Coordinates of C-alpha atoms in Angstrom, one line a residue:
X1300 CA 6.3 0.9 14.7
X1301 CA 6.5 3.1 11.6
X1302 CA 3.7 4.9 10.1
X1303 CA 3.2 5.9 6.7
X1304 CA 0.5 8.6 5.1
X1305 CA -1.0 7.5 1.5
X1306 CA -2.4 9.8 -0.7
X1307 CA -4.0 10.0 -4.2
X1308 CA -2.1 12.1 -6.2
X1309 CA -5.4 14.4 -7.3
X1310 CA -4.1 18.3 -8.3
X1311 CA -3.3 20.2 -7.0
X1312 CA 0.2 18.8 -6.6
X1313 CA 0.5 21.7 -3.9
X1314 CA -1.6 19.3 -1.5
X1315 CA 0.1 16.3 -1.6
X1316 CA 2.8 18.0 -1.1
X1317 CA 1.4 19.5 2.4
X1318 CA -0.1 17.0 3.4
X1319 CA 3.0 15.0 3.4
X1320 CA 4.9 17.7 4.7
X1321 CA 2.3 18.2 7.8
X1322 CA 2.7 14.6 8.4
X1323 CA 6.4 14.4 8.8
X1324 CA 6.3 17.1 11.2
X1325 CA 3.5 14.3 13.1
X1326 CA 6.1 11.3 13.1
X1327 CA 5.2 10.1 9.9
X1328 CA 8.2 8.4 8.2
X1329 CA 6.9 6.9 4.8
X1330 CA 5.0 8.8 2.1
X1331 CA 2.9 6.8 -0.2
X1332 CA 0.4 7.6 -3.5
X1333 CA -1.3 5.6 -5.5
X1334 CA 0.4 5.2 -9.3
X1335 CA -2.4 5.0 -12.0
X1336 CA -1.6 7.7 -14.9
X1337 CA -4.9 7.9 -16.1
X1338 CA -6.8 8.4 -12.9
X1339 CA -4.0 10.7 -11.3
X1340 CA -1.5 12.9 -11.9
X1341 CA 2.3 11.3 -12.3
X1342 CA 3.6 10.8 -8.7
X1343 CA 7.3 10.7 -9.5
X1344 CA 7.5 14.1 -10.2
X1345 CA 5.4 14.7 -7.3
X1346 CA 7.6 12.9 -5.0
X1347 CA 10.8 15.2 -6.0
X1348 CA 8.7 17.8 -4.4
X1349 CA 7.9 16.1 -1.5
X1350 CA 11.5 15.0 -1.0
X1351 CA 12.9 18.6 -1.6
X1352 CA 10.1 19.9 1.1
X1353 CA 11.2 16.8 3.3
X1354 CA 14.3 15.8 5.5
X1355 CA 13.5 12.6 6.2
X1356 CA 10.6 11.1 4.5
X1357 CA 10.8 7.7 2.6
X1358 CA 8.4 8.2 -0.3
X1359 CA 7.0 5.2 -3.0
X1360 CA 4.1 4.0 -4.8
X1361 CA 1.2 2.0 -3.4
X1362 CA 1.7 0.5 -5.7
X1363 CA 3.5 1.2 -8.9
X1364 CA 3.2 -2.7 -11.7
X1365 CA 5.4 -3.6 -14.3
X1366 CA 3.3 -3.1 -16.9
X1367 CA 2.5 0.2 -17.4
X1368 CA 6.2 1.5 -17.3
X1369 CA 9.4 0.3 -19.1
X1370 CA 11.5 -1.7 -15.8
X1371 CA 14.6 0.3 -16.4
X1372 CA 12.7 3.7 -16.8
X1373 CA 11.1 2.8 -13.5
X1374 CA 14.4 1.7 -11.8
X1375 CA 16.1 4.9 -13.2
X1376 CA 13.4 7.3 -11.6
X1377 CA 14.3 5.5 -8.7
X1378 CA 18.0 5.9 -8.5
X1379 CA 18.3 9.6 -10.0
X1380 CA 15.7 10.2 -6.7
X1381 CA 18.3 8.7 -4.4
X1382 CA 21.0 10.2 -6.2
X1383 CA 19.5 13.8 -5.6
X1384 CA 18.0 13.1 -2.1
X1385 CA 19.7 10.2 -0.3
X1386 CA 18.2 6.9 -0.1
X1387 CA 14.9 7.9 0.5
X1388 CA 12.5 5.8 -1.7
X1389 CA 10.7 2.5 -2.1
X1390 CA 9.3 0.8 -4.7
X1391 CA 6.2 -1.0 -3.7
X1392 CA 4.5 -3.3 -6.8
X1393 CA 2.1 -5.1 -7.1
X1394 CA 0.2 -6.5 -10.6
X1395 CA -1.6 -3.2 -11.1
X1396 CA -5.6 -3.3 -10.7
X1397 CA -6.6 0.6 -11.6
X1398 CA -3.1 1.0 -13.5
X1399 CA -4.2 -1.9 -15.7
X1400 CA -7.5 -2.1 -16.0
X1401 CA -8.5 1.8 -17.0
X1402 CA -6.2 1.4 -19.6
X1403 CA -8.1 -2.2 -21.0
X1404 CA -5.4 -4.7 -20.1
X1405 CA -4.8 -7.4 -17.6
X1406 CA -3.2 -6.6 -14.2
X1407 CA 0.1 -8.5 -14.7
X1408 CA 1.1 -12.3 -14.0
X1409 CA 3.4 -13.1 -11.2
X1410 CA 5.4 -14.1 -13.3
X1411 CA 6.2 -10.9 -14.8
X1412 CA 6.1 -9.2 -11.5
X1413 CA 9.0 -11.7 -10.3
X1414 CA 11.0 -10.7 -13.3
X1415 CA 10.4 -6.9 -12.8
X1416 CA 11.4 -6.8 -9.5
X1417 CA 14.9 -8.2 -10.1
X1418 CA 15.8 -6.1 -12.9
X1419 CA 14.3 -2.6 -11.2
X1420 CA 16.3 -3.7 -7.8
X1421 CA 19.2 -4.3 -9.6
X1422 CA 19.5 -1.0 -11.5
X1423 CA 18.8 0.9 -9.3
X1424 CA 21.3 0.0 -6.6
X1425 CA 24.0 -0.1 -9.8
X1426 CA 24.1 -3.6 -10.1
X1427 CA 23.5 -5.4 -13.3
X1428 CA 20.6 -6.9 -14.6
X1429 CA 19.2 -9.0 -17.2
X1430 CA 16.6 -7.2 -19.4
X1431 CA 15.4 -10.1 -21.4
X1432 CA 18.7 -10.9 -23.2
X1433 CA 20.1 -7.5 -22.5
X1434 CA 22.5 -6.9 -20.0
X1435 CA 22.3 -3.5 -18.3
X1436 CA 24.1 -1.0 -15.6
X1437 CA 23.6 2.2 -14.9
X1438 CA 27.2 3.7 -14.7
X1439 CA 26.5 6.5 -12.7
X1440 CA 24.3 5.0 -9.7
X1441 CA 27.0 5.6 -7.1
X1442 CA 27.8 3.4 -4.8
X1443 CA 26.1 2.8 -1.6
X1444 CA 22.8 3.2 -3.2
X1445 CA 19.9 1.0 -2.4
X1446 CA 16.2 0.1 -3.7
X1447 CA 14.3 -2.0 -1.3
X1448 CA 11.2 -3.7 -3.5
X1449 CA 8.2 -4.3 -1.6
X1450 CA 5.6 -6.2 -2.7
X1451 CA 1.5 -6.5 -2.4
X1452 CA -0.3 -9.6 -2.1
X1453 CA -3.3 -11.1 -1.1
X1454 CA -3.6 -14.7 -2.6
X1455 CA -1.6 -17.8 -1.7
X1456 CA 0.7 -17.8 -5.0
X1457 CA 1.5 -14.2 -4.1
X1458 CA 1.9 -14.2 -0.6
X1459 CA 4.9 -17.4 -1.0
X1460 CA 6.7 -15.2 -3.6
X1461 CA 6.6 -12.4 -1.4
X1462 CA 8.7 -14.0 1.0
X1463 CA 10.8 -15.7 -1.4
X1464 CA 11.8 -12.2 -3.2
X1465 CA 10.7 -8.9 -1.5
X1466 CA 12.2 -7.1 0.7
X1467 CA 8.8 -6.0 2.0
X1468 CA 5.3 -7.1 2.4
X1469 CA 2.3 -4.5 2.1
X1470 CA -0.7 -6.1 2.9
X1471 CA -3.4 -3.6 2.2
X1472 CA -6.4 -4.5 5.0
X1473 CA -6.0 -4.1 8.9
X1474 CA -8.2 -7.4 9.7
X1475 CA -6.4 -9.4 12.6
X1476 CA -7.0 -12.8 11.4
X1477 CA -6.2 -11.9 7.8
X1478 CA -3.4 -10.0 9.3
X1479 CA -1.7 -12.9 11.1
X1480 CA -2.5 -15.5 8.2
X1481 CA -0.6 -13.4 5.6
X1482 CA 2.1 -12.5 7.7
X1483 CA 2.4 -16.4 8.5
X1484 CA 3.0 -17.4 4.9
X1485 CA 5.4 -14.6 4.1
X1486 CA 7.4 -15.3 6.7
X1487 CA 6.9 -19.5 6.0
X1488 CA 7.6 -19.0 2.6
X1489 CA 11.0 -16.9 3.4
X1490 CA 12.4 -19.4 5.6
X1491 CA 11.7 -22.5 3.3
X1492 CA 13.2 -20.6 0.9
X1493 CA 16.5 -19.7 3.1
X1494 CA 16.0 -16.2 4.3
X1495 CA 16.1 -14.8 7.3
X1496 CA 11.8 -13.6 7.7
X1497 CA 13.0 -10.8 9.8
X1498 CA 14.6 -9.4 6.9
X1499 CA 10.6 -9.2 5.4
X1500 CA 9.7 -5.9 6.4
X1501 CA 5.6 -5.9 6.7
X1502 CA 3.5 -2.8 6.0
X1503 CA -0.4 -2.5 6.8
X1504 CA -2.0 -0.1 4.9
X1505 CA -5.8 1.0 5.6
X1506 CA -7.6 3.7 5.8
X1507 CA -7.6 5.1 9.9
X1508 CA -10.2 7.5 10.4
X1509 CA -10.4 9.3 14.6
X1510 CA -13.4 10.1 16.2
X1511 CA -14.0 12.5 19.3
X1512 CA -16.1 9.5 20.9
X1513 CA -17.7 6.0 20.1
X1514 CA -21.2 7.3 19.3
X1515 CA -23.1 5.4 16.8
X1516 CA -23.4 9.2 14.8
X1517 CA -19.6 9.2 14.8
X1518 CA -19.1 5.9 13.6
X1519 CA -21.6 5.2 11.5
X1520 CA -20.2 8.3 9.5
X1521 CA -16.5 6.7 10.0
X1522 CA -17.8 4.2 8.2
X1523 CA -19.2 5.7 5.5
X1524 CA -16.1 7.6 5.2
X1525 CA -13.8 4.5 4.7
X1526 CA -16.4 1.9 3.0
X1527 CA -14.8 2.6 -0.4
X1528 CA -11.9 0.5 0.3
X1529 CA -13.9 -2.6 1.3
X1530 CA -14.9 -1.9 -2.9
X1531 CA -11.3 -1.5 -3.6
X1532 CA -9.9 -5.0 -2.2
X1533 CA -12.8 -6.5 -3.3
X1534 CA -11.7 -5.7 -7.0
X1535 CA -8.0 -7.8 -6.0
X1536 CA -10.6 -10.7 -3.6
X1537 CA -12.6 -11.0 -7.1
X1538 CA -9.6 -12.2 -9.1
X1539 CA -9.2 -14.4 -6.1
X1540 CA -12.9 -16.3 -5.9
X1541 CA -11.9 -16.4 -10.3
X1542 CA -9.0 -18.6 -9.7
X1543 CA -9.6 -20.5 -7.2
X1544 CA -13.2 -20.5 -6.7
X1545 CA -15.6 -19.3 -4.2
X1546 CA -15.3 -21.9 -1.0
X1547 CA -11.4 -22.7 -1.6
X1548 CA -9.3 -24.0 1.4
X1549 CA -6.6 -21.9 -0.5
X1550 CA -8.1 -18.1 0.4
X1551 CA -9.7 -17.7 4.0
X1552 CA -13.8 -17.2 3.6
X1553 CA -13.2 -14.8 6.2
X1554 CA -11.4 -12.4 2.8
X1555 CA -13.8 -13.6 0.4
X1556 CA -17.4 -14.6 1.9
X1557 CA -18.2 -10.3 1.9
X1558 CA -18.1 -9.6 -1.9
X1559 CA -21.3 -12.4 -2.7
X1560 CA -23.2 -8.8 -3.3
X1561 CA -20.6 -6.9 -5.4
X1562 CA -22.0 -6.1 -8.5
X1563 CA -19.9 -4.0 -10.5
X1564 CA -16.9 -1.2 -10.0
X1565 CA -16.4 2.0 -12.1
X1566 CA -13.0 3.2 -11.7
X1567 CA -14.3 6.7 -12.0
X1568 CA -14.8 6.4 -7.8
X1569 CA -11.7 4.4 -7.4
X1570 CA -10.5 5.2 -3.7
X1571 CA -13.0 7.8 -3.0
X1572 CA -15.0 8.5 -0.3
X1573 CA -19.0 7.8 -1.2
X1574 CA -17.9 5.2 -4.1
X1575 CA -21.1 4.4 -5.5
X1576 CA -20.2 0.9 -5.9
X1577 CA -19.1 0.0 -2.9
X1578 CA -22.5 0.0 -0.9
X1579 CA -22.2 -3.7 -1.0
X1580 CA -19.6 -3.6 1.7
X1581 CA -21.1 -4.1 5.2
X1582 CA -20.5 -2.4 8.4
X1583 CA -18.7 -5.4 9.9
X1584 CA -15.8 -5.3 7.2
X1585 CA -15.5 -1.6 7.1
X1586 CA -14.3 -2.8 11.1
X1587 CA -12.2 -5.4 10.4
X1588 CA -9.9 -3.7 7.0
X1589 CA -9.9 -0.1 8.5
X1590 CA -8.9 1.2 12.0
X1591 CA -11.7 3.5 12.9
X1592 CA -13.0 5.2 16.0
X1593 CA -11.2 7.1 19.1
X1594 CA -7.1 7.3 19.4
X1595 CA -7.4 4.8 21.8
X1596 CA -9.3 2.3 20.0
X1597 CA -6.8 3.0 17.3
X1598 CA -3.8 2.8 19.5
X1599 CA -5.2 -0.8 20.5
X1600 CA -5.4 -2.3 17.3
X1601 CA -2.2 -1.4 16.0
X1602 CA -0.7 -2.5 18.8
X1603 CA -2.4 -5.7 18.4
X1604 CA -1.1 -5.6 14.8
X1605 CA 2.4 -4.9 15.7
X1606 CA 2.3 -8.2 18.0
X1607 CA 1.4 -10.1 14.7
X1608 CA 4.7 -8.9 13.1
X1609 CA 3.4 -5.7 11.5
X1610 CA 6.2 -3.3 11.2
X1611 CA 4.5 -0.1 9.7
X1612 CA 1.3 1.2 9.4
X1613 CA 0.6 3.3 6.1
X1614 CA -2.7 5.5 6.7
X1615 CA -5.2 5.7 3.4
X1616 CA -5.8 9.4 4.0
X1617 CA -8.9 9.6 1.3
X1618 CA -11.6 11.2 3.1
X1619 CA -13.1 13.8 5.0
X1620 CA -10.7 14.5 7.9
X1621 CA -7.5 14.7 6.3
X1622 CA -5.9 17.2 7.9
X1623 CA -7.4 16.0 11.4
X1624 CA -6.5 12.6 11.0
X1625 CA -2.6 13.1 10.1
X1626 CA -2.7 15.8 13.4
X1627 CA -4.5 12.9 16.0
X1628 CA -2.1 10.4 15.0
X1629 CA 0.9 13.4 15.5
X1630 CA -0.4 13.6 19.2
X1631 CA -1.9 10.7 20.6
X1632 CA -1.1 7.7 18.4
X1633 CA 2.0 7.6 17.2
X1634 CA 3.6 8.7 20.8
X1635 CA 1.6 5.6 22.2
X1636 CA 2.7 2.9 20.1
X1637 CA 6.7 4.5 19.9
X1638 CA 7.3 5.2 24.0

């Protein structure tokens, strides 16, 4: 299993940059950030430090949308990256909730996202693309170069285009049954359209959070820790229960049935620890979306998740125990679930 370490990209720059640094040196292989310009600092230029600091480390957004940036800007970031470092990025995309919706528009359709994904692909591995009329190549992508495109999804629509088009899968919850449901209609939805679902790489991300013991004082503060991103998927499940309505045999209850109480979200606390919005989220779904407690209860989960097809898992990293976190998973996860 690979694991990847997400991060906001909050200044100092500096940070980010260590904290991806420290985790390659724990058996990290991915390094994620968020992409919203307004809330954060710009992560491509970020990520040329990371890379420079880096030998190894696959870096991307979590997730960057077509909306917010021009597709051939975006693809061209992307290819002068590989050009200077090797084929070391991603691009994961996704219809762009913070992105979007600080900035007063719509998170985008699939429809775009479908188009979008083509065109940034094709750029930036040097191939042509059709930009809306407009045929386009970079001439001096050299060959050889690749751009996998991974995308997030939660809801049906999104989940059978995934497996139709990406070339990866980032599911952003570590629930079991939601887990195994998702990963099902990727990988249904790739083979009914002719692909091979192996070649669907799937990515948990959640936030992981390791306690000295399984004292209720340990993880009740665990919890507390990581409740802000039960708020943050509730924000996507919303726009779910919107379109298809609130008891639909379309989304499980078992992703929906937990945001009855939200009332609001202020995208001042977006991703933070002690999100004042987020108080909604019970205990029980902190659980099931994060991976909390001792190494060893982490170490069991993921390996339950990696039985379910799951073929990274990217750590949220937004909270208290930074530093701690990336160093337990260097020492006693990782080694477990790669021996």
């Amino acid at each position: 299993m690979d694991f990847g370490l997400v991060l906001q990209t909050d200044p100092p720059a500096s940070r980010v940059v260590s904290l991806m640094k420290r985790a390659e040196r724990a058996g990290f292989r991915y390094g994620w950030t968020f992409d919203s310009a307004v809330l954060w600092q710009e992560p491509f230029v970020i990520y040329s430090q990371i890379l420079e600091h880096t030998e190894k480390l696959t870096v991307g957004p979590m997730v960057t949308n077509p909306g917010t940036r021009t597709w051939e800007v975006t693809a061209s970031t992307f290819a002068t990256l590989n050009d200077m470092f090797g084929n070391r990025t991603v691009c994961g995309i996704g219809r762009g909730d913070s992105a979007m919706r600080v900035a007063g528009r719509k998170p985008n359709t699939l429809a775009r996202i479908s188009e979008a994904m083509k065109v940034i692909r094709a750029l930036g591995r040097g191939d042509e693309a059709d930009l809306g009329g407009t045929k386009l190549r970079f001439p001096w992508v050299r060959q050889g170069a690749e751009l996998p495109v991974w995308m997030a999804a939660y809801g049906p629509r999104a989940l059978k285009m995934t497996g139709e088009e990406a070339d990866g899968f980032i599911l952003q919850l570590a629930d079991l049954y939601l887990t195994e449901y998702m990963v099902k209609a990727v990988k249904d939805a790739a083979v009914a359209a002719g692909r091979d679902p192996s070649e669907v790489t799937v990515c948990v991300a959640a936030p992981a959070y390791v306690t000295e013991d399984d004292s209720p004082e340990a993880l009740a503060h665990a919890r507390d820790e990581c409740r802000w991103f039960g708020g943050m998927v509730g924000n996507h499940v919303a726009d779910l229960v919107a379109r298809y309505g609130e008891h639909s045999d379309r989304v499980p209850a078992e992703l929906t049935d937990y945001i009855k109480s939200r009332q609001g979200y202020d995208y001042a606390h977006h991703g933070r620890s002690g999100n004042p919005d987020t108080q909604f989220v019970p205990d029980e779904i902190v659980d099931r979306f994060c991976v909390i407690g001792t190494a060893r209860r982490h170490v069991e989960k993921l390996e339950a998740l990696r039985a379910l097809g799951v073929d990274q898992f990217a750590v949220y990293d937004m909270h208290d125990a930074q530093e701690a976190t990336i160093d337990a998973y260097g020492t006693q996860v990782i080694p477990a679930l790669n021996t």
